[in-house]
mmCIF file of N, CA and C in Angstrom:
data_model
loop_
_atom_site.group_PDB
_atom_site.id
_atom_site.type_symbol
_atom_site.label_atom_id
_atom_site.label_comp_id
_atom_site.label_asym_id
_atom_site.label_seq_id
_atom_site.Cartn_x
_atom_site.Cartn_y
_atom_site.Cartn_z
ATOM 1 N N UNK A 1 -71.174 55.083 5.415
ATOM 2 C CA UNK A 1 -72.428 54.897 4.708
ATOM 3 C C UNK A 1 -73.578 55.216 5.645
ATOM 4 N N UNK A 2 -74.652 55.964 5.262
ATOM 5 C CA UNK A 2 -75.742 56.725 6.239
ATOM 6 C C UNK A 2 -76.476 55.325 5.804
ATOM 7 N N UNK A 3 -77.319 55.138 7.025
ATOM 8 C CA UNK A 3 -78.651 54.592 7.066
ATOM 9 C C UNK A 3 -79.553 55.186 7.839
ATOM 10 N N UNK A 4 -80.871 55.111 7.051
ATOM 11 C CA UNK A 4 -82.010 55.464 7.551
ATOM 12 C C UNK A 4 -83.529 54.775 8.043
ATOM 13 N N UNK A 5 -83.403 55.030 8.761
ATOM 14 C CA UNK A 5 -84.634 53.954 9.187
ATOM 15 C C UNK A 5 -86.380 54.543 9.613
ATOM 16 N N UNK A 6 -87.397 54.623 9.059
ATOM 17 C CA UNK A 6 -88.205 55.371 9.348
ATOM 18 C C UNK A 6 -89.061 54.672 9.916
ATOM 19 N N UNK A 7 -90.023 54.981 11.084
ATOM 20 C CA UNK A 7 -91.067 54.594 11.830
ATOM 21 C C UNK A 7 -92.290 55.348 11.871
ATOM 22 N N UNK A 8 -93.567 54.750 12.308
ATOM 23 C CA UNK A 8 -94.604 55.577 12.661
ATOM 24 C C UNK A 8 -95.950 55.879 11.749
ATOM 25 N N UNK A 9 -95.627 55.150 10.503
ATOM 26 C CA UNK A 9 -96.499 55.323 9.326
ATOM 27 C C UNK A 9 -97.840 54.501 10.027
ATOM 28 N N UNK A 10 -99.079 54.236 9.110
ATOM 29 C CA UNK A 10 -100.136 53.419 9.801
ATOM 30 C C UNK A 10 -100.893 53.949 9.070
ATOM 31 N N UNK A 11 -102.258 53.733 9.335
ATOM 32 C CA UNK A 11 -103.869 54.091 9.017
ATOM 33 C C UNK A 11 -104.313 54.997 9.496
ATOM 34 N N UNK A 12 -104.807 55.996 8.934
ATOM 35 C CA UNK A 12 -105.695 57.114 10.033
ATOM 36 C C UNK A 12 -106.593 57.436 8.828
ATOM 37 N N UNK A 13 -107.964 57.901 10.047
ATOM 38 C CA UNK A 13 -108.907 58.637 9.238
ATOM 39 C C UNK A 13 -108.709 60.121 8.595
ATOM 40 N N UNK A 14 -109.429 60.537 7.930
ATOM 41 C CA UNK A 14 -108.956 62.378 7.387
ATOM 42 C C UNK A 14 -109.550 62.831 8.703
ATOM 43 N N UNK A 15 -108.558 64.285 8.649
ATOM 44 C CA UNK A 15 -108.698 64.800 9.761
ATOM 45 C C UNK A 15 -107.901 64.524 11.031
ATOM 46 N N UNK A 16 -107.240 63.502 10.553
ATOM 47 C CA UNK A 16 -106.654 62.775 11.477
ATOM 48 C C UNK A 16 -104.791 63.271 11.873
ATOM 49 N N UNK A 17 -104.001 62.705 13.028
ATOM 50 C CA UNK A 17 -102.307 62.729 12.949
ATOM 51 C C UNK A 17 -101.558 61.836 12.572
ATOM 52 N N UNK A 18 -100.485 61.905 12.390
ATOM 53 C CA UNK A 18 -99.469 60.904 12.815
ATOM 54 C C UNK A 18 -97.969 61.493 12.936
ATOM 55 N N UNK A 19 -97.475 61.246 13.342
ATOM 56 C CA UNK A 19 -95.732 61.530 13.076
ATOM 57 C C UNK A 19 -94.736 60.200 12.496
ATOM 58 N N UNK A 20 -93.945 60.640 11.715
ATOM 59 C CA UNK A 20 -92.929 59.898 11.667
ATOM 60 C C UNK A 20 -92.010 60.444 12.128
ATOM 61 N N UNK A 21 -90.887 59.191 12.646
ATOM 62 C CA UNK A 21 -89.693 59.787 13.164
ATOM 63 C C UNK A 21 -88.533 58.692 12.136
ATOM 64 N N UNK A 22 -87.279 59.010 11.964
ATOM 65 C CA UNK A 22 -86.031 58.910 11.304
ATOM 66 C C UNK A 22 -85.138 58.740 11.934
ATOM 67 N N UNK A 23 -84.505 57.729 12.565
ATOM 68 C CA UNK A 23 -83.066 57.769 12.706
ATOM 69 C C UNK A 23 -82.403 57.926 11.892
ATOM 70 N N UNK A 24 -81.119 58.029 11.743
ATOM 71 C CA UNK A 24 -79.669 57.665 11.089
ATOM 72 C C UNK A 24 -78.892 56.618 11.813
ATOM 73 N N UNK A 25 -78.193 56.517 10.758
ATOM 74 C CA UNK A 25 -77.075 55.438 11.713
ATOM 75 C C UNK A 25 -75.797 56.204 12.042
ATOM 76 N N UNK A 26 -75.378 57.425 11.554
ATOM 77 C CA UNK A 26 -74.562 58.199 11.841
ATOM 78 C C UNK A 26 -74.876 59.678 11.768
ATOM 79 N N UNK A 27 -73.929 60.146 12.110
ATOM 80 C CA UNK A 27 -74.196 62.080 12.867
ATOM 81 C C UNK A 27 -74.377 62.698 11.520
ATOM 82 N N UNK A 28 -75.363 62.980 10.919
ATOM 83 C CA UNK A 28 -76.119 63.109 10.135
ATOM 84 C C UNK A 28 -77.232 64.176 9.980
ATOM 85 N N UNK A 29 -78.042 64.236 11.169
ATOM 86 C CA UNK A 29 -79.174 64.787 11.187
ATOM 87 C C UNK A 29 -78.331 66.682 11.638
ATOM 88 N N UNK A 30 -77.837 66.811 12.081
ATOM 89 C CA UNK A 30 -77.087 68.108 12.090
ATOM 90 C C UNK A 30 -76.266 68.756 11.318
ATOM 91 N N UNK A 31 -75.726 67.868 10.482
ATOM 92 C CA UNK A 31 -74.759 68.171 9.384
ATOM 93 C C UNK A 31 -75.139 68.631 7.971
ATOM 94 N N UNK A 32 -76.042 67.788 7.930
ATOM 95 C CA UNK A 32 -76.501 68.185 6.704
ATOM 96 C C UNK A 32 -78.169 68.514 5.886
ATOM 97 N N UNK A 33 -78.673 69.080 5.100
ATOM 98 C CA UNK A 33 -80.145 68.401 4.428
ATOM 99 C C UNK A 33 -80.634 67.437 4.557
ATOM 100 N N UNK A 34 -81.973 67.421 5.462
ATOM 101 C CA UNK A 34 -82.686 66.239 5.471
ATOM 102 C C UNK A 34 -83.909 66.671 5.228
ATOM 103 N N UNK A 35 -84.481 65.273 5.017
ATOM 104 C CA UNK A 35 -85.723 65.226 4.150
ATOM 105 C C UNK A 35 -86.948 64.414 4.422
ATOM 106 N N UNK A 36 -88.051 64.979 3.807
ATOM 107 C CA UNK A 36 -89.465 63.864 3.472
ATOM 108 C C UNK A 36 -89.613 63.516 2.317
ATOM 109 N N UNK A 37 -89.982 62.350 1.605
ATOM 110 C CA UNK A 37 -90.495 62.625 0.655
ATOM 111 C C UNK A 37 -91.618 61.455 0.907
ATOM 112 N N UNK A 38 -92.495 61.358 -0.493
ATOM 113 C CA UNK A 38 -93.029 60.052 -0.559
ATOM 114 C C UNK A 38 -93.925 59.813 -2.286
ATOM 115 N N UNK A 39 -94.573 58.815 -2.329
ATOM 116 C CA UNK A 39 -94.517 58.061 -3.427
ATOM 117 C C UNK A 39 -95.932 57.340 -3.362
ATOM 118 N N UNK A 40 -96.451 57.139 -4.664
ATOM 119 C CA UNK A 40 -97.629 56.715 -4.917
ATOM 120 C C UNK A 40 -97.399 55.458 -5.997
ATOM 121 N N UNK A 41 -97.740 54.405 -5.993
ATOM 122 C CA UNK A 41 -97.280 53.354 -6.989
ATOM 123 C C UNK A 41 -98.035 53.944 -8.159
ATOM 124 N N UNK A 42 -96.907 54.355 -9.075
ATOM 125 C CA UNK A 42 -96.941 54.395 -11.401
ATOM 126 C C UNK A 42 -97.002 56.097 -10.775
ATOM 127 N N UNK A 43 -96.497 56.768 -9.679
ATOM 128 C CA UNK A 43 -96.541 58.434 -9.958
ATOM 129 C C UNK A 43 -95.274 58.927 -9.138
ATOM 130 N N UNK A 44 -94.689 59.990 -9.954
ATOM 131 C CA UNK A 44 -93.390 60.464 -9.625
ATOM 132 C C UNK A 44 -93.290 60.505 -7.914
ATOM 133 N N UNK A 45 -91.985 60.229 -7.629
ATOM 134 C CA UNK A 45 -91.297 60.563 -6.157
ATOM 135 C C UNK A 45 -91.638 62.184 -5.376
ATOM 136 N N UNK A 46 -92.688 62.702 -4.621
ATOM 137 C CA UNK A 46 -92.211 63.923 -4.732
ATOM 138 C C UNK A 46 -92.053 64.653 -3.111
ATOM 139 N N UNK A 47 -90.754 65.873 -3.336
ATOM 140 C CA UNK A 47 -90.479 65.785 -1.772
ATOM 141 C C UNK A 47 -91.820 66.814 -0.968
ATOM 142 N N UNK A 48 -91.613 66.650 0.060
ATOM 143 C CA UNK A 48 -92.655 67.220 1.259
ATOM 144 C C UNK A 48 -92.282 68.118 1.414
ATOM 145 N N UNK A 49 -91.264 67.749 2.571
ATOM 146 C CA UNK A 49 -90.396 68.780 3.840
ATOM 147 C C UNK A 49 -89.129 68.445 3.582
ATOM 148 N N UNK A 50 -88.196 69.863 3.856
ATOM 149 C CA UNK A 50 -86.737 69.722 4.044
ATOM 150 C C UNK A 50 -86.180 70.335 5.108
ATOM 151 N N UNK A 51 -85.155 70.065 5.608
ATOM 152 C CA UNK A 51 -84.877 71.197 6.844
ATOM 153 C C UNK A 51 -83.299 71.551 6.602
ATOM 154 N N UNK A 52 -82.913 71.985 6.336
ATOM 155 C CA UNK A 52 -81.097 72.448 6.476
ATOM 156 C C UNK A 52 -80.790 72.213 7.757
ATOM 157 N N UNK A 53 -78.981 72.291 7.742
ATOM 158 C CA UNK A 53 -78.482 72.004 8.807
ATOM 159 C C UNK A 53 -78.704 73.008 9.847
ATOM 160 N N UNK A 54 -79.245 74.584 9.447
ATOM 161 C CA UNK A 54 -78.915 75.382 10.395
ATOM 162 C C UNK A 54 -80.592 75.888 10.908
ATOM 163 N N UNK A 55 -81.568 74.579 9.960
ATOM 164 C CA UNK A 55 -83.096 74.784 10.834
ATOM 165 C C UNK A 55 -84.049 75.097 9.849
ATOM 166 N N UNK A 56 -83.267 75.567 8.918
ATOM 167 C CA UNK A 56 -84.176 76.566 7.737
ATOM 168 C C UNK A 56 -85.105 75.037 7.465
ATOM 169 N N UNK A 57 -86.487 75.569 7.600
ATOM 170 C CA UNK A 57 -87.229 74.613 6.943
ATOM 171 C C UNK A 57 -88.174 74.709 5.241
ATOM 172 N N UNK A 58 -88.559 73.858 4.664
ATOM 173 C CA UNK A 58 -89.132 74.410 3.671
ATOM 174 C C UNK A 58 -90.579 73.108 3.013
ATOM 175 N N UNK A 59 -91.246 73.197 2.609
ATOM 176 C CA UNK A 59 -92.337 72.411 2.524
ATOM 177 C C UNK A 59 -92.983 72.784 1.211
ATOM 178 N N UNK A 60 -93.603 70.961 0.376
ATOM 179 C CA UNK A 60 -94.142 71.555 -0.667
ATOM 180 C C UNK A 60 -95.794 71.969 -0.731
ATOM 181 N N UNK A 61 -96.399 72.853 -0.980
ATOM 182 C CA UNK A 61 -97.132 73.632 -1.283
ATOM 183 C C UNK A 61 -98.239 72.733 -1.021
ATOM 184 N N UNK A 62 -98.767 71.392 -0.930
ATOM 185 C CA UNK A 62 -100.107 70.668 -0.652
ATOM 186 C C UNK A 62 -99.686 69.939 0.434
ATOM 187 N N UNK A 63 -98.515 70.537 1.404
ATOM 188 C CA UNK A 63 -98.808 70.249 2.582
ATOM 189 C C UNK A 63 -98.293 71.276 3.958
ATOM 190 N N UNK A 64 -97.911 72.680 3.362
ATOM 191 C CA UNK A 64 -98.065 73.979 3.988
ATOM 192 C C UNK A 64 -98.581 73.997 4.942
ATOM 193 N N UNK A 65 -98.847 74.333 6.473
ATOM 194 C CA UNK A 65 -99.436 74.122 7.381
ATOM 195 C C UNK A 65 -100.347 73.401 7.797
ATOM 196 N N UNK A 66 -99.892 72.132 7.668
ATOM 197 C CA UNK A 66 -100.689 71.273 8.067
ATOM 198 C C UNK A 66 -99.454 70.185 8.303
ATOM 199 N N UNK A 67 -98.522 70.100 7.899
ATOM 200 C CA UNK A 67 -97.509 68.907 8.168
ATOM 201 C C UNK A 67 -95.962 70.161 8.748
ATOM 202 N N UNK A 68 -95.205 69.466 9.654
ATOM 203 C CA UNK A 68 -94.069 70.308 10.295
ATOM 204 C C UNK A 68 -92.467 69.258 10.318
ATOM 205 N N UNK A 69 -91.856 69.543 9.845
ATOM 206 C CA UNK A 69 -90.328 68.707 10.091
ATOM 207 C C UNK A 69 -89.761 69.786 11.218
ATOM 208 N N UNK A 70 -89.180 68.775 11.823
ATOM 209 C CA UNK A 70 -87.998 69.146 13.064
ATOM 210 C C UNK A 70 -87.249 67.610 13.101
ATOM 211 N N UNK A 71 -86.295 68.193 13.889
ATOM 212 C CA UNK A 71 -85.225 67.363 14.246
ATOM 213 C C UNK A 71 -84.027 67.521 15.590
ATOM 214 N N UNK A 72 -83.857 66.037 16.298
ATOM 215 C CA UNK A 72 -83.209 66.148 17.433
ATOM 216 C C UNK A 72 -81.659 65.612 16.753
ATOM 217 N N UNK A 73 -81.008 66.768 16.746
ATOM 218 C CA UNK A 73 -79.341 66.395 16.555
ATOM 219 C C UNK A 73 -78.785 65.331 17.892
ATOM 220 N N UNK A 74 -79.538 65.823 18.753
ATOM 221 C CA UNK A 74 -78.535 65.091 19.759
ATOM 222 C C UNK A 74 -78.918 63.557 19.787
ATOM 223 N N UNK A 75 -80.351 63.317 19.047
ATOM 224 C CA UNK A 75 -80.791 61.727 19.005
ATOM 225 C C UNK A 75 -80.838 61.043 17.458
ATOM 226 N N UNK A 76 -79.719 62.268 16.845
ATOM 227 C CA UNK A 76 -80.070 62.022 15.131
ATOM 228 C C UNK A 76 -81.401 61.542 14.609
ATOM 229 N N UNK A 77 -82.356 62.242 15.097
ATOM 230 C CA UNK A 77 -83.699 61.368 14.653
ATOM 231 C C UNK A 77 -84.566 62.974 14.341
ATOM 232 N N UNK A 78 -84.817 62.437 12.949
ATOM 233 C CA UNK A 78 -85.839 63.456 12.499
ATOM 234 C C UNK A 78 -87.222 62.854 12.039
ATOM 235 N N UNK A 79 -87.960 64.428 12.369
ATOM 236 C CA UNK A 79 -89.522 64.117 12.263
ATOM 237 C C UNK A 79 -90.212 64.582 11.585
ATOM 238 N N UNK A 80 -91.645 64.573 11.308
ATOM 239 C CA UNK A 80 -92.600 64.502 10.329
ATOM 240 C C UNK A 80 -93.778 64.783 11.015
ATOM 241 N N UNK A 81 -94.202 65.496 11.902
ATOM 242 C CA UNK A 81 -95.801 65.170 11.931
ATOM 243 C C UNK A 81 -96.949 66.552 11.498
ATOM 244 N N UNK A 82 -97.423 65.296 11.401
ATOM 245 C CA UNK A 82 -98.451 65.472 10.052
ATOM 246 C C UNK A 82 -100.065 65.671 10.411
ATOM 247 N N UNK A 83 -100.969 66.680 10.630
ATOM 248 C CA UNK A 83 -101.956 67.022 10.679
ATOM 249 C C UNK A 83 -103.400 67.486 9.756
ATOM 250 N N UNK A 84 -104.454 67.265 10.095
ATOM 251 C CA UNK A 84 -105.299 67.448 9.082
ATOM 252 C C UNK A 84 -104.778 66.676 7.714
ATOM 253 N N UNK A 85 -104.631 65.141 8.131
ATOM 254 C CA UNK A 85 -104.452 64.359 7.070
ATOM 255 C C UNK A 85 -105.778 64.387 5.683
ATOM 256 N N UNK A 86 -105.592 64.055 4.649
ATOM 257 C CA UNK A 86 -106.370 64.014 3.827
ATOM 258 C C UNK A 86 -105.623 62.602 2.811
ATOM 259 N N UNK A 87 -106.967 61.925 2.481
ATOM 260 C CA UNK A 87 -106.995 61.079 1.718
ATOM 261 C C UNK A 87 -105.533 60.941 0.833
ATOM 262 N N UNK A 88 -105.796 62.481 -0.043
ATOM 263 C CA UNK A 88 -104.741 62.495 -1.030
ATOM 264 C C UNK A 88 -103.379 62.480 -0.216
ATOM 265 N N UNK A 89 -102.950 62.298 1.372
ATOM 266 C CA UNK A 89 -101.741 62.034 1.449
ATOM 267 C C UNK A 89 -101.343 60.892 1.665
ATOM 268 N N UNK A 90 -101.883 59.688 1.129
ATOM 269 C CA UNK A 90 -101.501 58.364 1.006
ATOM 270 C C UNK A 90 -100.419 58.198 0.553
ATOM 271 N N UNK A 91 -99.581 57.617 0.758
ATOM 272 C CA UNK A 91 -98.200 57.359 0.382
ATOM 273 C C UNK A 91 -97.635 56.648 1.184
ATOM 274 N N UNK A 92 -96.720 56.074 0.344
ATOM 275 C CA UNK A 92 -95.311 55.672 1.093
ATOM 276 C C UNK A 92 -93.955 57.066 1.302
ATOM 277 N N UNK A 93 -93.992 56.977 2.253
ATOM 278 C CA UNK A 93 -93.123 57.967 3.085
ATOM 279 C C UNK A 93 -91.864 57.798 3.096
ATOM 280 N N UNK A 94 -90.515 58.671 2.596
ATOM 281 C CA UNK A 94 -89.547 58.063 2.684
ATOM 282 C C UNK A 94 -88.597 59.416 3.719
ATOM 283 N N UNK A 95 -87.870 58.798 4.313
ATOM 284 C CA UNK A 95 -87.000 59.409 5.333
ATOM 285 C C UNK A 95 -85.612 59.837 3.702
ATOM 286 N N UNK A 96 -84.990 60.949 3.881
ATOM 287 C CA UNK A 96 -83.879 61.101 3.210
ATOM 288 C C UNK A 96 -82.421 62.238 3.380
ATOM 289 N N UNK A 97 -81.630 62.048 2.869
ATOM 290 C CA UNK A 97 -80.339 62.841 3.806
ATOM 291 C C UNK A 97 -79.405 63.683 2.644
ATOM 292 N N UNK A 98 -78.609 64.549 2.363
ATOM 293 C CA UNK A 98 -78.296 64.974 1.592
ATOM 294 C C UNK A 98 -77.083 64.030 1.322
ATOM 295 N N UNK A 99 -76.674 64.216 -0.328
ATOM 296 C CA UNK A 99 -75.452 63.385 -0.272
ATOM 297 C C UNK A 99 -74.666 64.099 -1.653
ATOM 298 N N UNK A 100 -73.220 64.189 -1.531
ATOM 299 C CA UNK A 100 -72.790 64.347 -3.272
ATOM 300 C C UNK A 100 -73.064 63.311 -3.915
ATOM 301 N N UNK A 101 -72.286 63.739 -5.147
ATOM 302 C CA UNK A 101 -72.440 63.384 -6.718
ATOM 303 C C UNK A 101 -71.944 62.198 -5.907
ATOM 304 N N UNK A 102 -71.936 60.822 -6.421
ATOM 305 C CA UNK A 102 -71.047 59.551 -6.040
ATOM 306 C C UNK A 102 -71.627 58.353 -7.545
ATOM 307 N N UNK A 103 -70.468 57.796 -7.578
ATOM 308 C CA UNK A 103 -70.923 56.754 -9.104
ATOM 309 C C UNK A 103 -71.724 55.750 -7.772
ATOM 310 N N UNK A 104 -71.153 55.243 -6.661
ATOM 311 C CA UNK A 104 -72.401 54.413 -5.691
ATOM 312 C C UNK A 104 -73.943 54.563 -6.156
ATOM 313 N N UNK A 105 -73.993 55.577 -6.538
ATOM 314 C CA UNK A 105 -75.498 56.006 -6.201
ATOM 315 C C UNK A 105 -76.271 56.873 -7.740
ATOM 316 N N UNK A 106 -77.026 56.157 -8.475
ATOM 317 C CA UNK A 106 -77.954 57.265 -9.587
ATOM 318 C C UNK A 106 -79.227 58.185 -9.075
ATOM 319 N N UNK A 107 -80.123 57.758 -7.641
ATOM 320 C CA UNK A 107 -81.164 57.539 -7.035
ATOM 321 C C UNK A 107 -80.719 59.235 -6.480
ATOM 322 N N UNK A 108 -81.028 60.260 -7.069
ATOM 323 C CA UNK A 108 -81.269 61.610 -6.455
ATOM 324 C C UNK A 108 -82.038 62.254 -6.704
ATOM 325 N N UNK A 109 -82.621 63.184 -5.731
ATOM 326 C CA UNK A 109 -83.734 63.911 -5.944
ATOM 327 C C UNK A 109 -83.114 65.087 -5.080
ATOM 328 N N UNK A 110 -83.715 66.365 -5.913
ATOM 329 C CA UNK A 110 -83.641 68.202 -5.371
ATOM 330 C C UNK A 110 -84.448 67.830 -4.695
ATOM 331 N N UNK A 111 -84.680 69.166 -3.819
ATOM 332 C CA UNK A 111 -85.104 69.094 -3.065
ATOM 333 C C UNK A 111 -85.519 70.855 -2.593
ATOM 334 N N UNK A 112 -85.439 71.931 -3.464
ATOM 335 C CA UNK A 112 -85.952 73.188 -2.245
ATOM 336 C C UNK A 112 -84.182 73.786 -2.226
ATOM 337 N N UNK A 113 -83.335 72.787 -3.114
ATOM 338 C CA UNK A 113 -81.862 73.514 -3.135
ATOM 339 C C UNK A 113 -80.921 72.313 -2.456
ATOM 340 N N UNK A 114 -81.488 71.258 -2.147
ATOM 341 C CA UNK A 114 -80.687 70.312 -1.116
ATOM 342 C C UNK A 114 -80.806 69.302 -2.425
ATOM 343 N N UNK A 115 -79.983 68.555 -2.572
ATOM 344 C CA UNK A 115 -79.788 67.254 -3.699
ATOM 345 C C UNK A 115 -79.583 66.512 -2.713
ATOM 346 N N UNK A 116 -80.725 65.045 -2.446
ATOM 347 C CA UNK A 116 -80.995 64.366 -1.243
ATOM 348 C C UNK A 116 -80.537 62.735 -2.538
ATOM 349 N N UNK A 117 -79.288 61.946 -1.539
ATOM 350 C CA UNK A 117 -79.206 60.610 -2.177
ATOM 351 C C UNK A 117 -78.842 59.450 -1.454
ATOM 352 N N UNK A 118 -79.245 59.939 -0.152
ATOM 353 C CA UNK A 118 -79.638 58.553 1.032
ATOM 354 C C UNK A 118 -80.900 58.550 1.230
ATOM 355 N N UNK A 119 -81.271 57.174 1.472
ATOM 356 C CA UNK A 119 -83.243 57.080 1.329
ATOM 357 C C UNK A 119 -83.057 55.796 2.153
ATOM 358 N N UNK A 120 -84.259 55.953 3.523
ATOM 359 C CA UNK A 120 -84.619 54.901 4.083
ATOM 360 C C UNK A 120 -85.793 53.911 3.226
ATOM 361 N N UNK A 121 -85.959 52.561 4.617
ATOM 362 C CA UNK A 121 -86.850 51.810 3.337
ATOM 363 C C UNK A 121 -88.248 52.455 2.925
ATOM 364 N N UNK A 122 -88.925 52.899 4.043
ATOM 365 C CA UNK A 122 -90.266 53.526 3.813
ATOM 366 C C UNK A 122 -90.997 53.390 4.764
ATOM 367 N N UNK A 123 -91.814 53.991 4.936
ATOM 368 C CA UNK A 123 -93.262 53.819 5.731
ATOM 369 C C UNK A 123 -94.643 54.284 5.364
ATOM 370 N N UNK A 124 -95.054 53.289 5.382
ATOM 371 C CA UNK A 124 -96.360 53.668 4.638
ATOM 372 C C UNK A 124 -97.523 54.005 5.778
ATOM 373 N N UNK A 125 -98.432 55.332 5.141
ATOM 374 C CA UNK A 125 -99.101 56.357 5.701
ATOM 375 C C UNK A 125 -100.374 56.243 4.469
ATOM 376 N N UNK A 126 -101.356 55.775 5.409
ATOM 377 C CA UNK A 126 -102.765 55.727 4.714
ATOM 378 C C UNK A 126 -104.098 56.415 5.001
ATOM 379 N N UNK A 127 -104.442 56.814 4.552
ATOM 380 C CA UNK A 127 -105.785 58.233 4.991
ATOM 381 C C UNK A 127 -107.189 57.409 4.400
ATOM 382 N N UNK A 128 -107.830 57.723 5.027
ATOM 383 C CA UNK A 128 -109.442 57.032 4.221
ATOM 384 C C UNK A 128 -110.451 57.822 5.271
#
């Protein structure tokens, strides 16, 4: 069973950085699709950044050069940082990992071609 644990969320002004970083609890971050997503309370889940196992990265469209995923296989910990913040990227931030079909689990989201169904608890990332 993957766990994910995300760090690094906080307050910043616009204009502003931050990074998040992601562990796993297992060898994970090399193997397979991993992910950003995040969430606004009463508005759909929607993803950020994805990266494949072999680097390919991909990002959604209102945060295109200005936010970057990478990841250290050898410390299973993937990242997020995030530049030229703006207001509208308030959210709760969720760390996520690719997974199959499993009756365990209804909680999936695409992703850019990756079907992501491990999700850390969150971190919340606030802009003003």
């Amino acid at each position: 069973h993957v766990q994910l644990v995300e760090s690094g969320g906080g307050s910043v002004q616009a204009g502003g950085s931050l990074r998040l970083s992601c562990v796993a609890s297992v060898d994970t971050i090399g193997r397979y699709c991993m992910g950003w997503f995040r969430q606004i309370p009463d508005k759909e889940r929607e993803g950020v950044a994805g990266i494949e196992s072999d680097g390919s990265t991909s990002y959604a469209d209102s945060v295109r050069g200005r936010f970057t995923i990478s990841k250290d296989n050898a410390k299973n910990t993937l990242y997020l940082e995030m530049n030229t913040l703006k207001p509208e990227d308030t959210a709760m931030y969720y760390c996520a990992a690719e997974r199959g079909p499993s009756r365990d689990q209804t909680d999936y989201a695409l992703f850019h071609g990756c079907l992501f169904g491990y999700w850390g608890q969150g971190t919340q990332v606030t802009v003003s």
